[in-house]
mmCIF file of C-alpha atoms in Angstrom:
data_model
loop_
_atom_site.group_PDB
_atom_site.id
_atom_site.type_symbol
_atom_site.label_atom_id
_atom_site.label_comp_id
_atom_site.label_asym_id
_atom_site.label_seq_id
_atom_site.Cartn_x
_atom_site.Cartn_y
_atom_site.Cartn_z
ATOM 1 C CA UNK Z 109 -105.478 15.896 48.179
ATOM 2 C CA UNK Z 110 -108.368 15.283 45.657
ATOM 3 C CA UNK Z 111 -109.457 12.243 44.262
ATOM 4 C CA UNK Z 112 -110.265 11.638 40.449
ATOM 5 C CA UNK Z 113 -113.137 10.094 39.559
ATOM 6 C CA UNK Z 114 -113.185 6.446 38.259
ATOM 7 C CA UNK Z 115 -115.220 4.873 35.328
ATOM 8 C CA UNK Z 116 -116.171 0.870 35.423
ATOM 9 C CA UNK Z 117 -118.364 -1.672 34.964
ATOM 10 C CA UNK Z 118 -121.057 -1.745 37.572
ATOM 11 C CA UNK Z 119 -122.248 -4.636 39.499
ATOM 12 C CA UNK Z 120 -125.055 -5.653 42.130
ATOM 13 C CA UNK Z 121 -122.963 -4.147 44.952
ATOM 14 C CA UNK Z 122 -123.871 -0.998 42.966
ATOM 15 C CA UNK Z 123 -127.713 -1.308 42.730
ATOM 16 C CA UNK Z 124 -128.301 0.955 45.725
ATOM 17 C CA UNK Z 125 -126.392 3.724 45.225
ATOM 18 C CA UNK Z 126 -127.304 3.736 41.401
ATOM 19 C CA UNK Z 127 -131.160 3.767 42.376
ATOM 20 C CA UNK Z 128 -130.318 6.241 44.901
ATOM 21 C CA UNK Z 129 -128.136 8.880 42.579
ATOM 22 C CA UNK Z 130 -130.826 8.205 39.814
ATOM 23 C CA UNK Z 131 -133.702 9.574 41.636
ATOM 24 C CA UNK Z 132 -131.442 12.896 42.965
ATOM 25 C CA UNK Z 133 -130.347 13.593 39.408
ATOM 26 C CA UNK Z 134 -134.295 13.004 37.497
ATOM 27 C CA UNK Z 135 -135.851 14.973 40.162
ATOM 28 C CA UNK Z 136 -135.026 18.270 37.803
ATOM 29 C CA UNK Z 137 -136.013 16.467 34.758
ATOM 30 C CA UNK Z 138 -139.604 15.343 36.740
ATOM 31 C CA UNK Z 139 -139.911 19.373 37.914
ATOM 32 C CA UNK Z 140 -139.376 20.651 34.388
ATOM 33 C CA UNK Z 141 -142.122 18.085 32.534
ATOM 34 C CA UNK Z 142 -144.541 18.558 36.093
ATOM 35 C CA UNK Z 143 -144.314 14.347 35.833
ATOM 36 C CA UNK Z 144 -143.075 12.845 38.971
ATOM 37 C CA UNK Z 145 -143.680 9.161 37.646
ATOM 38 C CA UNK Z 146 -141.239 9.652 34.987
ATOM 39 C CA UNK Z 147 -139.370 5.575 34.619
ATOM 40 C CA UNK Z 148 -136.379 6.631 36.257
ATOM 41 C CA UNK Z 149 -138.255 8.143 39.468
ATOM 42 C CA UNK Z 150 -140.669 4.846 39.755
ATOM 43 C CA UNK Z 151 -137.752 1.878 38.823
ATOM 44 C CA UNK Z 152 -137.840 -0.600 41.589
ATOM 45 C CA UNK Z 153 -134.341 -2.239 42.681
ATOM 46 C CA UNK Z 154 -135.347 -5.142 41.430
ATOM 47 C CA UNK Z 155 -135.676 -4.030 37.992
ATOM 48 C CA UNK Z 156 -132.323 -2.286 37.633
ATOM 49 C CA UNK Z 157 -130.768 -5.370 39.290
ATOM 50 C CA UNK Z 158 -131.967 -7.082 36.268
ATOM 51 C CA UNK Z 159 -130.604 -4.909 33.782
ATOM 52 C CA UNK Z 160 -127.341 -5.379 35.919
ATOM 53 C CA UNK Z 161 -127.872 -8.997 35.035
ATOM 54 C CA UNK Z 162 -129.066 -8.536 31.158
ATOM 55 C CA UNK Z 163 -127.090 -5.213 30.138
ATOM 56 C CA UNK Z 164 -124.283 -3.129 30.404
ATOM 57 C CA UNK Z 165 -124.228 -0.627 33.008
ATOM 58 C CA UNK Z 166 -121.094 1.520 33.855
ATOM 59 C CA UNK Z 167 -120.647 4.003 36.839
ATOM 60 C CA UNK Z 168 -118.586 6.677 37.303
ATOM 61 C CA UNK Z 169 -116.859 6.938 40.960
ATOM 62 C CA UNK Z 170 -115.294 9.032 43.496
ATOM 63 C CA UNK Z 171 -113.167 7.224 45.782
ATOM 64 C CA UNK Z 172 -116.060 4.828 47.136
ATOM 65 C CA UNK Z 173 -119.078 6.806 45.880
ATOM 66 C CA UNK Z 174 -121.009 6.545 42.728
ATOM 67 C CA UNK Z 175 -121.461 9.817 41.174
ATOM 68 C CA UNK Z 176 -122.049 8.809 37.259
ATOM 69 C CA UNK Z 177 -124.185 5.856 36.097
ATOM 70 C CA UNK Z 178 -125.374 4.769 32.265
ATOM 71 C CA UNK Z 179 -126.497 1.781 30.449
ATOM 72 C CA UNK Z 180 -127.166 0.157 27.476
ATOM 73 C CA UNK Z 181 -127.998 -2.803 25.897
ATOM 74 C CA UNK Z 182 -128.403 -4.234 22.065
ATOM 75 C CA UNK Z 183 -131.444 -5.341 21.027
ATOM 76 C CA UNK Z 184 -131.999 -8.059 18.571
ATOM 77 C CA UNK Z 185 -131.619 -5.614 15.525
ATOM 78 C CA UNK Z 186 -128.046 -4.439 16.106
ATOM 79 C CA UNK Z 187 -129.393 -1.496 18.083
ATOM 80 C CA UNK Z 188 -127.869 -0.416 21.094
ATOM 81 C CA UNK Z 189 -130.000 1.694 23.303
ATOM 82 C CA UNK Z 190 -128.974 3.365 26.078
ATOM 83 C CA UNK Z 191 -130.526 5.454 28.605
ATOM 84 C CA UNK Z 192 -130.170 6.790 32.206
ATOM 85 C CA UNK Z 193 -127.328 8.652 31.936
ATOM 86 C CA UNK Z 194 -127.209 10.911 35.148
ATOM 87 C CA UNK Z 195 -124.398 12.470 36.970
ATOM 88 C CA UNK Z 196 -124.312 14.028 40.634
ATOM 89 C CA UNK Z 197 -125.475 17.595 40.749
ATOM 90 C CA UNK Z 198 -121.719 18.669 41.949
ATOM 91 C CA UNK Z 199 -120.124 17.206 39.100
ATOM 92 C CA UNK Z 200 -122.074 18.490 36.394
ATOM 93 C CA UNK Z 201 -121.249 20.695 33.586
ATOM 94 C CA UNK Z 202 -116.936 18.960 34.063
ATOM 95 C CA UNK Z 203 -117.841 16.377 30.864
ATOM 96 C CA UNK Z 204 -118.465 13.360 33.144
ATOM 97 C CA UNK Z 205 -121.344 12.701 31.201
ATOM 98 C CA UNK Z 206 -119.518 12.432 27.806
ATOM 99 C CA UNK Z 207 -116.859 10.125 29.597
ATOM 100 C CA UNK Z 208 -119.490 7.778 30.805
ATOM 101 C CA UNK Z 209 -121.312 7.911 27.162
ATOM 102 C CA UNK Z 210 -118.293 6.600 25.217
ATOM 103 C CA UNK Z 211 -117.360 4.177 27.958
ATOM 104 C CA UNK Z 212 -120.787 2.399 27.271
ATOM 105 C CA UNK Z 213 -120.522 3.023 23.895
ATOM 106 C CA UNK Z 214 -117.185 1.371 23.773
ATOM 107 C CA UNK Z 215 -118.082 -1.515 26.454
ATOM 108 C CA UNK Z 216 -121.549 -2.408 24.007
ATOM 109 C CA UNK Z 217 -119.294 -2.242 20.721
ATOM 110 C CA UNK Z 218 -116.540 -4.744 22.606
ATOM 111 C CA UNK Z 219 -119.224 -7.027 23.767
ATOM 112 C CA UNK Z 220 -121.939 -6.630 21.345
ATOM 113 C CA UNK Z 221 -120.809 -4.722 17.820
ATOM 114 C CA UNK Z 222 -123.992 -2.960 17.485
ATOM 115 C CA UNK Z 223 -125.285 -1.370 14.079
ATOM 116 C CA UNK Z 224 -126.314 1.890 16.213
ATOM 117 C CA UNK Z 225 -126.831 4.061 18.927
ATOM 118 C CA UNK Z 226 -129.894 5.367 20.347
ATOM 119 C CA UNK Z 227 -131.161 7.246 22.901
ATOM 120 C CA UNK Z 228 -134.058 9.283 24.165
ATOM 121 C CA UNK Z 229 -134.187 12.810 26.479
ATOM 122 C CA UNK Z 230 -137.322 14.758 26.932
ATOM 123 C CA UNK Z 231 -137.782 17.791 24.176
ATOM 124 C CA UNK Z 232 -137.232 20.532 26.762
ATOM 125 C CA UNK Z 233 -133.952 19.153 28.262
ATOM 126 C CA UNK Z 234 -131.798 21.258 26.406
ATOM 127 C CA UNK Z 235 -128.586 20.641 28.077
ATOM 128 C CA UNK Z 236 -129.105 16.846 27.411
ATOM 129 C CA UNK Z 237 -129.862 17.757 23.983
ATOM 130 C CA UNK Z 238 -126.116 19.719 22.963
ATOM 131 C CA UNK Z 239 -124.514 16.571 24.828
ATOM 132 C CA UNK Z 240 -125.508 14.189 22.714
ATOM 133 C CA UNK Z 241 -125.377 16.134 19.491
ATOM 134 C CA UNK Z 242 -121.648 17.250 20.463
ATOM 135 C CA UNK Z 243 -121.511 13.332 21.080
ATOM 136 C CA UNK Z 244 -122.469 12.688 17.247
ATOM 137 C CA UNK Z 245 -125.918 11.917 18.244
ATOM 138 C CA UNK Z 246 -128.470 13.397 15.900
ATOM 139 C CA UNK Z 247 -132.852 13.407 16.389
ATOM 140 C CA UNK Z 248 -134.481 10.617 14.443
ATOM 141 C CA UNK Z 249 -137.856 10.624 15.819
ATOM 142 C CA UNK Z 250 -140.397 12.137 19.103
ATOM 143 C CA UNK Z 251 -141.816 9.620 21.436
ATOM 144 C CA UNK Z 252 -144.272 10.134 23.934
ATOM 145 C CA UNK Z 253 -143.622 8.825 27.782
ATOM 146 C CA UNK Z 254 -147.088 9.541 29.670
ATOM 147 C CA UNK Z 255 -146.802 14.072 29.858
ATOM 148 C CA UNK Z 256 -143.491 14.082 28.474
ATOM 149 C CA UNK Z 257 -142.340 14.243 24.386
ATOM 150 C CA UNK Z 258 -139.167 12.826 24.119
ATOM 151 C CA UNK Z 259 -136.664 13.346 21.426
ATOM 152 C CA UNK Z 260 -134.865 10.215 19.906
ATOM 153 C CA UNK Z 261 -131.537 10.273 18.985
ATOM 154 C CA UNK Z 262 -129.458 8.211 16.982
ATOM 155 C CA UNK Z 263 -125.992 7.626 15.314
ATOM 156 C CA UNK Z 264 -124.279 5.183 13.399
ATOM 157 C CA UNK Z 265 -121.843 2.285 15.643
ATOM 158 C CA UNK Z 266 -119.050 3.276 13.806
ATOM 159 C CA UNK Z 267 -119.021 7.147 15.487
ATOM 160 C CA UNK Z 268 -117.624 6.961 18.999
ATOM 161 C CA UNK Z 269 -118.676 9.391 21.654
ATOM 162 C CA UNK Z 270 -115.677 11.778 22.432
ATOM 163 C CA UNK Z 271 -115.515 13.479 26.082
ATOM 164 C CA UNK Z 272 -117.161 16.612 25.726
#
């Protein structure tokens, strides 16, 4: 019998297995932009245990394993900017990604009531890209991140994220 997959806050117990799925599921996005220091590939544990302490970070489980991670957190403006959201190779493309996007959009507008959302996902990531502009999400702006343009994204607080 299958299990189905679980969404919830995360906590420290997590920190491993959230640094651990996070550098599996950035190693395609380091291979397409030829940058294997990309933030998500050099975060230390000690860092994302802080922004376990500071933000909001949600997971997405199977049974006992974490499979799904995201997190966000509002900034002093009303902004709520989120960022590594990454799901386990075998469960792509099933719209666990959307699930965990309005589950930290929903936990940030319970605990924070933000103005906006905002993101960022390098230029060539396509399939990031029609996620988040399914989601509502539309581009605002291009950062750079050492080799790598990114795209910003942005949409107003009132727009929920809908699984996709």
């Amino acid at each position: 019998m299958g299990m189905s997959v679980t969404i919830s806050a995360a906590d420290e117990r997590d920190a491993e297995q959230i640094l651990k799925l996070q550098y599996l599921c950035f190693q395609s996005e380091a291979e397409l932009y030829g940058d294997y220091r990309i933030e998500p590939l050099v975060q230390t544990l000690d860092e994302l245990r802080t922004e376990l302490a500071e933000g909001c970070v949600v997971v997405a489980r199977l049974g006992e394993e974490v499979v799904g991670t995201v997190r966000g957190m509002v900034d002093a403006e009303g902004t709520a900017r989120i960022g590594r959201l990454c799901v386990h190779p075998r469960l792509q493309r099933h719209g666990l990604g959307g699930r965990l996007l309005a589950a930290v959009e929903s936990r940030l507008a319970d605990r924070f009531a933000p103005k906006r959302y905002h993101l960022v996902t390098g230029s060539r990531s396509e399939g990031n890209l029609r996620l988040y502009r399914r989601l509502g999400y539309t581009p605002v702006g291009t950062e750079r991140d050492r080799r790598v343009t990114l795209v910003a994204l942005a949409k107003d607080a009132t727009e929920y994220a809908t699984s996709a």
